[in-house]
Short mmCIF file of C-alpha atoms in Angstrom, two decimals:
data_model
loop_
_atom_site.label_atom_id
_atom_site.label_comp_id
_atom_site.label_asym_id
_atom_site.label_seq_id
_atom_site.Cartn_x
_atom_site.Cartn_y
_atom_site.Cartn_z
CA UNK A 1 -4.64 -8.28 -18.63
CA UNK A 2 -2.42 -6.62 -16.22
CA UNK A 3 -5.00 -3.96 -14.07
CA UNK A 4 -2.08 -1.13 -12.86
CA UNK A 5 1.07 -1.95 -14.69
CA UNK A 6 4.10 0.26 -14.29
CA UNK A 7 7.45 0.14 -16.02
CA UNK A 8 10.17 -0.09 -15.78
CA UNK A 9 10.56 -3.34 -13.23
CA UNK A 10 14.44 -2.49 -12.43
CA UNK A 11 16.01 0.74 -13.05
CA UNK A 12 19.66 1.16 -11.66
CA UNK A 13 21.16 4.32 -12.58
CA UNK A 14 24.21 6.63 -10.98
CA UNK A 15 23.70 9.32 -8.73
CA UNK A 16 22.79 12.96 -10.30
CA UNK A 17 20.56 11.39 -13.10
CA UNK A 18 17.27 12.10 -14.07
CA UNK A 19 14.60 9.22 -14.46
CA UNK A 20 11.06 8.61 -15.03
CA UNK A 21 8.61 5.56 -14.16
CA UNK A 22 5.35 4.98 -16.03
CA UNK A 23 2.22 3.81 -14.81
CA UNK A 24 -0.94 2.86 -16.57
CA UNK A 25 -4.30 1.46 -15.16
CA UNK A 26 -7.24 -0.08 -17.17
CA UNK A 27 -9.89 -0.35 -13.97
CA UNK A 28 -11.46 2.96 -14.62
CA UNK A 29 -10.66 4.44 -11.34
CA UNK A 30 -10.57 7.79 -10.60
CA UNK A 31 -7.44 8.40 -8.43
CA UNK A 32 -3.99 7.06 -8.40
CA UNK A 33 -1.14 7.45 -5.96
CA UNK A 34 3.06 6.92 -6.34
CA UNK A 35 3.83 5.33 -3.06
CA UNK A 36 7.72 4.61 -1.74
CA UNK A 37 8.65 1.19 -0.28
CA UNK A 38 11.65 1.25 1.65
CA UNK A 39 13.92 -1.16 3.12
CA UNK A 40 12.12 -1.63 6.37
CA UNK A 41 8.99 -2.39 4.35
CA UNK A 42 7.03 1.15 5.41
CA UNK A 43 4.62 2.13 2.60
CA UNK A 44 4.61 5.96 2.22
CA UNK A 45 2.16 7.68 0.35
CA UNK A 46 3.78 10.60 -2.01
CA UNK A 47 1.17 12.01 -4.28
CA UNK A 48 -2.38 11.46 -5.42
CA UNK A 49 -4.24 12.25 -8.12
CA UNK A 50 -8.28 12.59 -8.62
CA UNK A 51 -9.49 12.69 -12.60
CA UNK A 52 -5.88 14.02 -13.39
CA UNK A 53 -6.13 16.65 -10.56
CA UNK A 54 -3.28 16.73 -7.71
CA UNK A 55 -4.98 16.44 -4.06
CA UNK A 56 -2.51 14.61 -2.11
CA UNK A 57 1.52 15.86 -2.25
CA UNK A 58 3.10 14.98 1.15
CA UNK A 59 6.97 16.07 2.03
CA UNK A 60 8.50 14.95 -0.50
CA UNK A 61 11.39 16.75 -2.08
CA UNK A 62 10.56 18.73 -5.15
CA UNK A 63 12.96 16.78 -7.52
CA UNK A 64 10.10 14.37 -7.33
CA UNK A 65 7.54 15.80 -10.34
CA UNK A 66 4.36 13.77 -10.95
CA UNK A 67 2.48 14.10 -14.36
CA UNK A 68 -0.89 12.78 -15.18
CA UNK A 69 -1.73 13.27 -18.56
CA UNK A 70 -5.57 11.55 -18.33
CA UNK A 71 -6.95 9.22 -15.48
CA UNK A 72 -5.35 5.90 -16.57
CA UNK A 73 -1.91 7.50 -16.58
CA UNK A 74 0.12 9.00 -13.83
CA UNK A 75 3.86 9.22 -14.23
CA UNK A 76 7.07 9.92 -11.80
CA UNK A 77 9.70 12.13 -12.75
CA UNK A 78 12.54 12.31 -10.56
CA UNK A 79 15.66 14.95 -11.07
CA UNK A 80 19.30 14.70 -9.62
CA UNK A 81 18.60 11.59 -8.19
CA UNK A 82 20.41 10.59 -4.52
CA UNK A 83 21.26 7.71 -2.78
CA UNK A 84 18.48 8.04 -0.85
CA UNK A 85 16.39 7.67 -3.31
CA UNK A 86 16.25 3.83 -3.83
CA UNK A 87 13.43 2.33 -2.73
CA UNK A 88 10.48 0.10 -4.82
CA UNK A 89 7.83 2.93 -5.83
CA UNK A 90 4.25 1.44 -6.21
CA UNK A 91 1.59 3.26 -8.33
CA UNK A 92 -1.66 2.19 -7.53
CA UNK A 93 -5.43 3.19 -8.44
CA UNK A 94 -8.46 3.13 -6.60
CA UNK A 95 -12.45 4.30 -7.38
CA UNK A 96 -13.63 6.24 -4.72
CA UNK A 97 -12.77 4.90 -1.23
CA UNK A 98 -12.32 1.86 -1.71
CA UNK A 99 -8.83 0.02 -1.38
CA UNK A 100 -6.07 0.48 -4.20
CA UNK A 101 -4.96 -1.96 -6.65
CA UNK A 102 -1.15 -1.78 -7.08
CA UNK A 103 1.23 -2.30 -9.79
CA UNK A 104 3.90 -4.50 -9.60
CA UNK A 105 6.67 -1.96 -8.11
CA UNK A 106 10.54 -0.38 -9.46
CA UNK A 107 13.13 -1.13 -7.73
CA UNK A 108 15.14 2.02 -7.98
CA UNK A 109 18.88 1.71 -7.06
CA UNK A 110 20.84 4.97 -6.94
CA UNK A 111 24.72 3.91 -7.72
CA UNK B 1 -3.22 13.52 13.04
CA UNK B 2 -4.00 10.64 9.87
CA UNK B 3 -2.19 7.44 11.07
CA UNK B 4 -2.39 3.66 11.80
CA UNK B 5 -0.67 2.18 14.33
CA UNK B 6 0.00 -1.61 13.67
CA UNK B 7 1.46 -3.99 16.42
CA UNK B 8 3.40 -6.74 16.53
CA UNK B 9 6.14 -5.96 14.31
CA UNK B 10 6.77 -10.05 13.75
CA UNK B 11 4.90 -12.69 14.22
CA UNK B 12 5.67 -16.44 14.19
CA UNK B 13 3.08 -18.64 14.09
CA UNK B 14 3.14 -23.00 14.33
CA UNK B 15 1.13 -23.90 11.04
CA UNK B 16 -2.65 -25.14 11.62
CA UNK B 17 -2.39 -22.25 14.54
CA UNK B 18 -4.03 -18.95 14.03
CA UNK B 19 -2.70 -15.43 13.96
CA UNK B 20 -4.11 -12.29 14.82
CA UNK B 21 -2.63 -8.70 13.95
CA UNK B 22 -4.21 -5.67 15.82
CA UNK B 23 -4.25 -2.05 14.62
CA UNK B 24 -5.31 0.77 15.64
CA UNK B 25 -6.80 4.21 13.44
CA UNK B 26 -6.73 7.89 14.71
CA UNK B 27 -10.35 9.84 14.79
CA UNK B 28 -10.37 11.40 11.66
CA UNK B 29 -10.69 7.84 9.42
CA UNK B 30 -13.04 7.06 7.33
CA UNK B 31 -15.12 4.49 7.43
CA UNK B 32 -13.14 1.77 5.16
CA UNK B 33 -10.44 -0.45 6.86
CA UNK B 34 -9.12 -2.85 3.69
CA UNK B 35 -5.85 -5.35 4.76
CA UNK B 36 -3.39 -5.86 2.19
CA UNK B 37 -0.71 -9.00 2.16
CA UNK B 38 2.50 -8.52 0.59
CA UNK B 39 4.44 -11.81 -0.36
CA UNK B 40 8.13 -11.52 -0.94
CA UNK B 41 9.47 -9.08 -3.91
CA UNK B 42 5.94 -8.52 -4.75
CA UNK B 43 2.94 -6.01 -4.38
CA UNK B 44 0.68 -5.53 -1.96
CA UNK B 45 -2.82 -7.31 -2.45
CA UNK B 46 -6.03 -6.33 -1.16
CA UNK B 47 -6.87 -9.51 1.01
CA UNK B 48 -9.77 -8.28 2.90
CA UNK B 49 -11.63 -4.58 4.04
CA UNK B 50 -14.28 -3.74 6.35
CA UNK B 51 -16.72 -0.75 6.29
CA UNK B 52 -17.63 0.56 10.03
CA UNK B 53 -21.26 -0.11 9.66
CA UNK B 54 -20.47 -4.01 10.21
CA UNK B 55 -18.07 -5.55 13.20
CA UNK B 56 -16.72 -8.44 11.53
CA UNK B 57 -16.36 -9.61 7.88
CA UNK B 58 -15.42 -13.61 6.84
CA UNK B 59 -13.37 -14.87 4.01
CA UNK B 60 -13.01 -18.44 4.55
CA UNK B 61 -9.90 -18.89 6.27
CA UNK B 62 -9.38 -14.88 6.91
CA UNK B 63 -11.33 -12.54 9.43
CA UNK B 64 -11.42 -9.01 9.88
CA UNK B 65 -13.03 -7.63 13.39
CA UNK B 66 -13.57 -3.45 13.85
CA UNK B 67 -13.89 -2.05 17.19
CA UNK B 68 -15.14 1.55 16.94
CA UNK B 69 -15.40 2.47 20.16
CA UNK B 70 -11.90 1.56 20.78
CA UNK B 71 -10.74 2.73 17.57
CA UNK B 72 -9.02 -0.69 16.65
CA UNK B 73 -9.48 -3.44 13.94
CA UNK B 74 -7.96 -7.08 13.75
CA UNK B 75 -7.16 -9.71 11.15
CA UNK B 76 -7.60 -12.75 12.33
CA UNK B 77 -5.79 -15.86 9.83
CA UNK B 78 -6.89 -19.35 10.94
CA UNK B 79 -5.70 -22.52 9.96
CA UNK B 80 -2.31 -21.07 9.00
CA UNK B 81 -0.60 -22.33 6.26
CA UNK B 82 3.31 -21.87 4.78
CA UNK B 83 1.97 -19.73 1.95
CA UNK B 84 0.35 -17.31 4.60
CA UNK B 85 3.90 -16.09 5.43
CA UNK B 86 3.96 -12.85 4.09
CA UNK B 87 4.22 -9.12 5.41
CA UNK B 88 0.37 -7.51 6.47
CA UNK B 89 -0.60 -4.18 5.98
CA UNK B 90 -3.59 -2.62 7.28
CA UNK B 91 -4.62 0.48 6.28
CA UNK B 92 -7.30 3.62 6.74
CA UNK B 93 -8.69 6.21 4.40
CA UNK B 94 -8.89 9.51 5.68
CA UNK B 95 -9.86 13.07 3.62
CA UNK B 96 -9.17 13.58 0.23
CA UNK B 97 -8.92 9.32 -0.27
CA UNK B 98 -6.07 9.29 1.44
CA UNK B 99 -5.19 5.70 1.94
CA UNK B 100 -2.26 5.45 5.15
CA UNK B 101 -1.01 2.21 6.06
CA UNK B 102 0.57 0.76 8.95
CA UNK B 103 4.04 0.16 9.45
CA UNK B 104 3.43 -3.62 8.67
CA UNK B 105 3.50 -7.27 10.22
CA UNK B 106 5.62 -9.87 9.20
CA UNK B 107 4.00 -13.24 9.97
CA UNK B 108 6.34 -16.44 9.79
CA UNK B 109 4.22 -19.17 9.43
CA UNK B 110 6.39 -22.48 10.36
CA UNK B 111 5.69 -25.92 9.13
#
């Protein structure tokens, strides 16, 4: 029983394309965050979301469009995507303060 | 501001020796430290955490210390083996859950 599984694994796609990544938890928790991994391994916090309520949207660039249709779901949309862009993205969930589980990561590569 | 400073950037280690990684937490953290280890092309895993109203936490071969006067908190790996090579986050929560990590540790444990 995976605890925060998000899909897809890979996802290589050309530049200008629009793409989502799903993620699903099955702790409970109450809050879940899209995080970006780049390639000198810094883990960057992007959004959070409390009982399907935004409270955490750092500088990110508004192609970037989180959805959370109930508390075990939050998903990433991302429009006109850029070079830039690739990175792993992490979803991860966590009840209350207490440390966050992660899912397994994408690897986005913008072509 | 909400960051964690983490130092050294790499760390090599003989195995059987021990490594410690130091961070450091601005004022406005909570009071939940958690250390995450993230093995090659895989996610980060809660290893350990630490609440401020204890000093020092034990998981048999792993350590975590908290200084709160000084604002810093250490992980201290003993008995290091090949499978504790890996890249070491800590991390903070500050408002609103937000969980902010250091830039990361990569710890070379050689046989």
């Amino acid at each position: 029983d995976t605890a925060v599984s998000q899909t897809p694994k890979y996802l290589v796609t050309q530049m200008g394309n629009d793409k989502s990544i799903k993620c699903e938890q099955n702790l409970g928790h109450d809050t879940m965050y899209w995080y970006k991994q780049d390639s000198k391994k810094f883990l960057k916090i992007m959004f959070s979301y409390n009982n399907k309520e935004l409270i955490i949207n750092e500088t990110v660039p508004n192609r970037f469009s989180p959805k959370s249709p109930d508390k075990a779901h939050l998903n990433l949309h991302i429009n006109s995507l850029e070079l830039g862009d690739s990175a792993v993205y992490f979803c991860a969930s966590s009840r209350g303060t207490v440390g966050a589980f992660f899912g397994q990561g994408t690897r986005l590569t913008v072509v | 501001g909400e960051n964690v400073e983490q130092h050294p950037s790499t760390l090599s280690v003989q195995e059987g020796d021990s490594a410690v990684i130091k961070c450091t937490y601005s004022d406005s953290a909570s009071n939940y430290f958690p250390w995450y280890k993230q093995e090659l092309g895989k996610r980060p895993q809660l290893i350990i955490d630490i609440r401020s109203n204890v000093g020092e936490k034990k998981d048999q071969r792993i350590a975590v210390t908290l200084n709160k006067t000084a604002k810093h908190f250490s992980l201290h790996i003993t008995e290091t083996q090949p499978e504790d090579s890996a890249v070491y986050f800590c991390a903070a929560i500050y408002g609103n859950n937000r969980l902010a990590f250091g830039k990361g540790n990569q710890v070379v444990v050689i046989p």
